[in-house]
Coordinates of C-alpha atoms in Angstrom, one line a residue:
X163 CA 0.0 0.0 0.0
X164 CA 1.1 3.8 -0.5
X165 CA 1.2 4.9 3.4
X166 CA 1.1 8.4 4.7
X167 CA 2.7 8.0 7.7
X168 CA 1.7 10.7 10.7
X169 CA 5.0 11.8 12.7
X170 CA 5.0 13.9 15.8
X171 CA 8.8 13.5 16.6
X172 CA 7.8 10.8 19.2
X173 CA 9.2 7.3 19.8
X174 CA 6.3 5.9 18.7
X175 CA 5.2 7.1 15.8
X176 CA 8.5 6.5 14.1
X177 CA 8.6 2.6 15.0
X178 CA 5.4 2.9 13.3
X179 CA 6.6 4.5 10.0
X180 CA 9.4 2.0 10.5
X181 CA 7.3 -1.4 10.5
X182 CA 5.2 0.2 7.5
X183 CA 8.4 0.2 6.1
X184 CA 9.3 -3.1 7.4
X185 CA 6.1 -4.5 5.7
X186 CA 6.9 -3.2 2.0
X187 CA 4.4 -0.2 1.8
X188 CA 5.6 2.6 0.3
X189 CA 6.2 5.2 3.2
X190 CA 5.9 8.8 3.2
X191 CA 6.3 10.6 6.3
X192 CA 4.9 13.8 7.3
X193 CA 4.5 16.5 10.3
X194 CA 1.9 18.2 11.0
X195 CA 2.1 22.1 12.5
X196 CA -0.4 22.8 14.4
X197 CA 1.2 26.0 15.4
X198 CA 2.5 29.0 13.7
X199 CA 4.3 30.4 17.0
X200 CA 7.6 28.6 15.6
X201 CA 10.1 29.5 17.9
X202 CA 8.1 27.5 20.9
X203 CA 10.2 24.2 21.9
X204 CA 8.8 21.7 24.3
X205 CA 9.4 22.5 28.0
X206 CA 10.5 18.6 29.3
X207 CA 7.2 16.4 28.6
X208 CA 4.7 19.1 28.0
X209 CA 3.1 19.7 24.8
X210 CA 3.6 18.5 21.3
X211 CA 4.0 19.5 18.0
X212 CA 6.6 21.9 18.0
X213 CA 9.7 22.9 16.1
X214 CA 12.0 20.3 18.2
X215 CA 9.2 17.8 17.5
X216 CA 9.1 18.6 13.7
X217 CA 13.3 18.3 13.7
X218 CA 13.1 14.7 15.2
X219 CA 10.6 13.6 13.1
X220 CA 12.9 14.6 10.4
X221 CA 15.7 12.7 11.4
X222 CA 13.7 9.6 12.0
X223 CA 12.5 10.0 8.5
X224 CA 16.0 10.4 7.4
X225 CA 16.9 7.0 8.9
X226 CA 14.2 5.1 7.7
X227 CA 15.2 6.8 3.8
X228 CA 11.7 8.1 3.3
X229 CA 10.7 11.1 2.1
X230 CA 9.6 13.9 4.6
X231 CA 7.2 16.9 4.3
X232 CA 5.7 19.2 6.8
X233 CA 2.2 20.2 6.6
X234 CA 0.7 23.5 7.8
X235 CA -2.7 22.3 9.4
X236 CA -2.3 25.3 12.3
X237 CA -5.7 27.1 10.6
X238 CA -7.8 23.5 11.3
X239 CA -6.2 23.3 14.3
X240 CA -7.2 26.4 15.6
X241 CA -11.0 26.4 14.2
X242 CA -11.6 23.1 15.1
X243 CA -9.4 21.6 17.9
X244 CA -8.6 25.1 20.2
X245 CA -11.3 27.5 19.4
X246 CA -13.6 24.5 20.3
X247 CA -11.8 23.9 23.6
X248 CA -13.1 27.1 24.6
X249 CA -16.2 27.4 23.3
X250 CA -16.7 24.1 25.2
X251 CA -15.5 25.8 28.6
X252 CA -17.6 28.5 28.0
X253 CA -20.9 26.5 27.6
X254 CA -19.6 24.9 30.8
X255 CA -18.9 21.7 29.7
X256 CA -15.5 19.5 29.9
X257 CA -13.9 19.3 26.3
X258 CA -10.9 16.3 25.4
X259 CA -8.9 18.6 23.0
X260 CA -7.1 15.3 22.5
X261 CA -10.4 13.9 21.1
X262 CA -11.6 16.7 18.8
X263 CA -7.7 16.2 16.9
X264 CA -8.0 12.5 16.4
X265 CA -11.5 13.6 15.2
X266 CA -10.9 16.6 13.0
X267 CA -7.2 16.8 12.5
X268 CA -5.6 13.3 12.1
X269 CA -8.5 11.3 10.5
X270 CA -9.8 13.7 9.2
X271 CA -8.2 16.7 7.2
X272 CA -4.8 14.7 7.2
X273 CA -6.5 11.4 5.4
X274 CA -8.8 14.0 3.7
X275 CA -5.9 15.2 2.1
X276 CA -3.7 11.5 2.1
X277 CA -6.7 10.0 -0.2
X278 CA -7.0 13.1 -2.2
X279 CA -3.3 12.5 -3.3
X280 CA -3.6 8.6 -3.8
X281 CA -2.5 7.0 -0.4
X282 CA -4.5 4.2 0.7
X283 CA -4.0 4.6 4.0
X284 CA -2.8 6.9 7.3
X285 CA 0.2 5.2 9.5
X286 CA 0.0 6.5 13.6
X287 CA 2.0 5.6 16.5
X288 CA -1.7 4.8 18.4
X289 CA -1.5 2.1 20.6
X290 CA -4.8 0.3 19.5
X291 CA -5.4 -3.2 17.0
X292 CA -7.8 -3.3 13.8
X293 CA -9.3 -6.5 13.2
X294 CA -11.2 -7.2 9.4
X295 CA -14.2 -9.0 10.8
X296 CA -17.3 -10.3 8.7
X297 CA -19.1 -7.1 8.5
X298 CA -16.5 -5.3 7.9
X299 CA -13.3 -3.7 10.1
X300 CA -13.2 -3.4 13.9
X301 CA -11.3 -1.2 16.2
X302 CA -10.1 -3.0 19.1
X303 CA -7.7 -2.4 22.5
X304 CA -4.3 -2.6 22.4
X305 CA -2.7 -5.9 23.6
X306 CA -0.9 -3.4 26.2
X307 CA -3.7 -2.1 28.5
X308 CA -1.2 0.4 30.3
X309 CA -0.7 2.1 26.5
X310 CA -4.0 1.6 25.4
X311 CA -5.6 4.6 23.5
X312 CA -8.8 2.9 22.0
X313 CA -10.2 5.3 24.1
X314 CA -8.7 8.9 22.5
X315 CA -9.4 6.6 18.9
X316 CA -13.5 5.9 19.7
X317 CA -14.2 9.2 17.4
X318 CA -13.1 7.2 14.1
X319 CA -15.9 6.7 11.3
X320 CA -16.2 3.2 9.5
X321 CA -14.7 4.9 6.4
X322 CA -11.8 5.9 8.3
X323 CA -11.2 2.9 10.2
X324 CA -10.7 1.5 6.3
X325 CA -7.8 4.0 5.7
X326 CA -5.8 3.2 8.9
X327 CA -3.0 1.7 9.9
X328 CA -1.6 0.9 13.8
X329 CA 1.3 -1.4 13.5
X330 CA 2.0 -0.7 17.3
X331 CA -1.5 -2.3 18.4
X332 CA 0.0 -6.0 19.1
X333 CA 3.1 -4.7 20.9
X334 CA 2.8 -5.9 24.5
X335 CA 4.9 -3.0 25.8
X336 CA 6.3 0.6 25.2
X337 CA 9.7 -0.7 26.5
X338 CA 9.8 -3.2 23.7
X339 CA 9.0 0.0 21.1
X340 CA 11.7 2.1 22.8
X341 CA 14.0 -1.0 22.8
X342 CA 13.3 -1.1 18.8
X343 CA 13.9 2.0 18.3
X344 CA 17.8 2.1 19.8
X345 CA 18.3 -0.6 17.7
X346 CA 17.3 1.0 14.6
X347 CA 19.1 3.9 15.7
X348 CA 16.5 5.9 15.6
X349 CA 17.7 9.3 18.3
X350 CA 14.1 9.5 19.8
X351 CA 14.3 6.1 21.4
X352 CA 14.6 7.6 25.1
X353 CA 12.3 11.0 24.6
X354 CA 9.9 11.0 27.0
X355 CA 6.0 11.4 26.4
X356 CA 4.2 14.1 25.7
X357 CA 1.9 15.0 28.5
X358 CA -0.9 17.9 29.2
X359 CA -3.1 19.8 26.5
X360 CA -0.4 20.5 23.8
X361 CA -1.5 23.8 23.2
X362 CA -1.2 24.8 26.9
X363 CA 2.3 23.6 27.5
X364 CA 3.0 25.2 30.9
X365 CA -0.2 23.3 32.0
X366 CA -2.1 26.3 33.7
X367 CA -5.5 25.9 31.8
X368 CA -6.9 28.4 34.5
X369 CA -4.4 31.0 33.2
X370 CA -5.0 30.3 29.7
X371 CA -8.7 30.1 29.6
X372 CA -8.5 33.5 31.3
X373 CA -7.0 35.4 28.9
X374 CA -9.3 34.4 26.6
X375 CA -12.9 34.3 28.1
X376 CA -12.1 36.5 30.5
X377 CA -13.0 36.7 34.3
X378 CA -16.0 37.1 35.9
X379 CA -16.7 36.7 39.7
X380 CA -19.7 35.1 40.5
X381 CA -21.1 33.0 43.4
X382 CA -20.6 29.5 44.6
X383 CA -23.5 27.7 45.7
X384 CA -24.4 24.1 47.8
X385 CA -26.6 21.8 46.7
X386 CA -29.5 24.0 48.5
X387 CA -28.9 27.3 46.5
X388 CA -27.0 29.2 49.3
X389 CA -24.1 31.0 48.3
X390 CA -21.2 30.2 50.6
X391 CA -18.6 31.3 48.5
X392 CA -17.2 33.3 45.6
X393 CA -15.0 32.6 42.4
X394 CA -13.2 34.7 39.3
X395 CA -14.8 32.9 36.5
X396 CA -17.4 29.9 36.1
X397 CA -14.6 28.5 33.4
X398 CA -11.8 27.5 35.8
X399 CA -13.9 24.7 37.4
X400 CA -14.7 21.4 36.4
X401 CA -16.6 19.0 38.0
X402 CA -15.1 16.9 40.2
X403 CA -12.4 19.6 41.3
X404 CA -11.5 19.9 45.0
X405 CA -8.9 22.3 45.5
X406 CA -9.0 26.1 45.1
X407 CA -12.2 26.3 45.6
X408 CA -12.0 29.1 48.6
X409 CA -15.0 28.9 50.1
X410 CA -16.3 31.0 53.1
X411 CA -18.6 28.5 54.5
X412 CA -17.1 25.2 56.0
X413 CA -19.3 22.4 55.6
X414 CA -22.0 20.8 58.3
X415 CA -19.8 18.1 58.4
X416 CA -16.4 19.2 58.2
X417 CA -15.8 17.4 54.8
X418 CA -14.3 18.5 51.6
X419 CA -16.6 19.5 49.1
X420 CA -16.2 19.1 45.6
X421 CA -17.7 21.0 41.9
X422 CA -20.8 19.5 41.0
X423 CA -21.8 21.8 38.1
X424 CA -20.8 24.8 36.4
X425 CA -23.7 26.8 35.1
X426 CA -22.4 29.3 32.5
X427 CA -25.2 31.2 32.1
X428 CA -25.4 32.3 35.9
X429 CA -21.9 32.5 36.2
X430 CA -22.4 30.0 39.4
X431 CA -20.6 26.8 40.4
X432 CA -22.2 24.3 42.2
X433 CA -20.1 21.9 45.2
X434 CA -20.8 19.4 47.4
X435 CA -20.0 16.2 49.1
X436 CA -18.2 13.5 47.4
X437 CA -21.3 11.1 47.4
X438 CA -22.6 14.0 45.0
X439 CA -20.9 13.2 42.4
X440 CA -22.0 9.7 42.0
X441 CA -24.0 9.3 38.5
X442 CA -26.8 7.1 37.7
X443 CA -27.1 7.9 33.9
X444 CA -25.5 9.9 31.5
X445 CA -26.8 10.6 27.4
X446 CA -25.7 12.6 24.4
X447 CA -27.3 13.5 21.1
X448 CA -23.8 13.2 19.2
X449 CA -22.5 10.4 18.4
X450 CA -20.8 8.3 16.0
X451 CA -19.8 4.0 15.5
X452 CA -16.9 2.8 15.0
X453 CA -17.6 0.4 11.8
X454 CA -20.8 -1.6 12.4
X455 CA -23.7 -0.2 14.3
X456 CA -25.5 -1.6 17.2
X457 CA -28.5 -3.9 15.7
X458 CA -30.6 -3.2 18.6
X459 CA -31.7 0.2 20.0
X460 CA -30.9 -1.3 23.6
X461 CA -28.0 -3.6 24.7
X462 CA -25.7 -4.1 27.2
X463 CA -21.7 -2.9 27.0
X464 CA -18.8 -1.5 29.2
X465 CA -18.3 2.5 29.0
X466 CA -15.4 4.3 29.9
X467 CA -15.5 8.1 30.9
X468 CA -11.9 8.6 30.5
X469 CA -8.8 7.7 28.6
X470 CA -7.4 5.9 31.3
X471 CA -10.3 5.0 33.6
X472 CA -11.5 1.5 34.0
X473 CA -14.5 0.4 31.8
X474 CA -18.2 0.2 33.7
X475 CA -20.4 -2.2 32.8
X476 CA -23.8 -0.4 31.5
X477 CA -27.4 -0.7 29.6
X478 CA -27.3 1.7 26.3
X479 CA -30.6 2.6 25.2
X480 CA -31.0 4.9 21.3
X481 CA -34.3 6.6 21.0
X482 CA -35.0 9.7 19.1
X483 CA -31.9 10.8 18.4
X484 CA -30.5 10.4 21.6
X485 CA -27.8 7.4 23.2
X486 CA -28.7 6.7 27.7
X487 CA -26.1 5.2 29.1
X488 CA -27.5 3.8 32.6
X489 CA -24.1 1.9 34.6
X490 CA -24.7 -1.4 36.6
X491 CA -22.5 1.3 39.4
X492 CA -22.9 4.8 39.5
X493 CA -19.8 6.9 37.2
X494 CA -18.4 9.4 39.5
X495 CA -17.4 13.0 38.7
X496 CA -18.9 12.8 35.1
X497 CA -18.8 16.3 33.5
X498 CA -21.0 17.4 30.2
X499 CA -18.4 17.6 27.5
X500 CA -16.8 14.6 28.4
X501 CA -16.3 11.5 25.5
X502 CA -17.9 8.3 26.4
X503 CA -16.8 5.4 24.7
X504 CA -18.8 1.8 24.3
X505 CA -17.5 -1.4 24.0
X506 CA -18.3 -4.8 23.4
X507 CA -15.3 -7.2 25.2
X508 CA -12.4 -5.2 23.3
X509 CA -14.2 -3.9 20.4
X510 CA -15.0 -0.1 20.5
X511 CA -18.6 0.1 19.6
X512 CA -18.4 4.4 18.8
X513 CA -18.7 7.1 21.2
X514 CA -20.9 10.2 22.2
X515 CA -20.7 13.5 23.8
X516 CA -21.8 13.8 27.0
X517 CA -24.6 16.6 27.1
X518 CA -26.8 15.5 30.7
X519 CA -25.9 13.9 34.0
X520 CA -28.3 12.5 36.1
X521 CA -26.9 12.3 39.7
X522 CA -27.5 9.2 42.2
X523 CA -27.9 11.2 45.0
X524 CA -30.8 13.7 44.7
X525 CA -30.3 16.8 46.2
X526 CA -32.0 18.4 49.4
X527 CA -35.1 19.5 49.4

């Protein structure tokens, strides 16, 4: 096959390029900038995507003897990866940045453009396994559940799942790929993992989000409507938060409280005790399967809230429009914004949104 191969400048993605090579495809590599601030480097193992990044990727490309292009993709990036991060915040919801890339950046402009020029498929360094079942391919975990990212890949269409290639799916460890990699001499072998939101590399979303939505003070409320508190701007707080929360009024109880909601439109923030955020049912109007679709409108599945959270086992019900997840045990600290992702054993079944919570413990009276 004629493989575009995706490299960030990491380990893993150039073992990737390397065992496309490996397999006889024809191997092109490429880099994508996401940003046009080009003097930024990476501060230790925050953020991605930067100059260094692009220079590595280079090299690796050099030692494999493939050709190398970068691509500018920091417009898409910005329209449809950051500007939705905090239009997402804003609406008080809980946005995965990393999602919305795999979603509208990697499988989607970048193969966009990879089929438009005659590749068959797109090369990552994901650590997840496609299987060609009967009715057509599957997306499955990754034979090493610490690396797994089936999760972050849930987003992915039928149609793209045919375009894809992870040759790092049925690798049963990240030391083995790093191992690989020093013997191909490849000078990323030991670089460590990106971590954080890789447009936020110092990691202080709080300061970020400021700048750009600006601050507001507004009040903090319990889970009775009294205000026993104050903050500088709804969008610092997720649910689930505990710290820096500076509230005036200790508890009844003497326990920590915790964000239960963020209303945007009142500018308040809602907290309470732990038990609180205990949720009974969660459902979302977008969504999207990953190959096959469900044949029935109700069935039973695992759902996982977060990319590195253990799966729940759950009832799905679709009607009008709309996917209910109901757990066997209650999720806890689920925010609206948030991904979840159904599967069946190891198979991803697709994803939604989150847009309502339902919590298990109602609120006073």
């Amino acid at each position: 096959m004629r493989i575009l191969a995706a490299m960030s400048g990491g380990v893993d993605s150039a073992v990737a390029a390397a065992r496309a090579v490996d397999a006889g495809h024809e191997v092109v590599g490429v880099h994508l900038a996401l940003s046009r601030a080009g003097g930024t480097l990476r501060a230790g193992s925050r953020g991605c995507c930067t100059v260094e990044d692009a220079l590595d990727a280079r090299r690796a490309a050099d030692r494999l003897g493939i050709p190398f292009y970068v691509w500018d993709f920091s417009e898409r990036f910005r329209d449809d990866v950051v500007a939705d991060f905090i239009s997402e915040y804003q609406a008080g919801r809980t946005p995965n940045p990393c999602m919305r890339c795999n979603e509208k950046i990697k499988f989607a402009a970048l193969l966009e453009r990879a089929l438009e020029l005659g590749f068959d498929a797109v090369c990552t360094g994901h650590y997840a396994t496609l299987v060609d079942g009967e009715q057509g391919r599957e997306l499955h975990r990754a034979s090493d559940a610490a690396k797994d990212q089936s999760y972050v890949l849930g987003v992915l269409t039928a149609e793209q799942l045919a375009h894809t290639y992870f040759p790092l799916g049925a690798t049963p460890s990240k030391a083995l790929v790093r191992a690989e990699a020093e013997q191909r001499g490849l000078t990323v072998a030991q670089k460590p993992d990106s971590h954080d939101i890789c447009f936020i590399p110092d990691g202080d979303t709080r300061g970020w989000l400021a700048e750009r939505v600006g601050a507001e003070q507004g009040e903090i409320l319990d889970r009775s409507g009294a205000v026993i508190g104050t903050h500088e701007g709804a969008h610092a707080f997720t649910v689930g938060q505990r710290r820096g929360l500076q509230l005036g009024v200790p508890a009844s109880d003497g326990k920590p409280r915790f964000v239960l909601e963020v209303r945007p439109v009142s500018n308040t923030v809602v907290v309470g005790p732990k038990e609180a955020l205990a949720t009974a049912e969660i459902s979302g109007e977008r969504f999207t399967w990953a190959g096959r679709a469900p044949q029935a409108d109700a069935f039973d599945c695992d759902v996982q809230i977060r990319a590195h959270a253990d799966p729940v086992p759950a009832r799905a019900v679709i009607a009008g429009g709309v996917v209910t997840v109901r757990p066997h045990e209650p999720f806890e600290g689920v925010a609206p914004g948030q991904t979840a992702v159904l599967y069946d054993g190891t198979r991803v079944l697709g994803q939604f949104t989150i847009d309502r919570t339902v919590s298990a413990v109602p609120a006073p009276v």
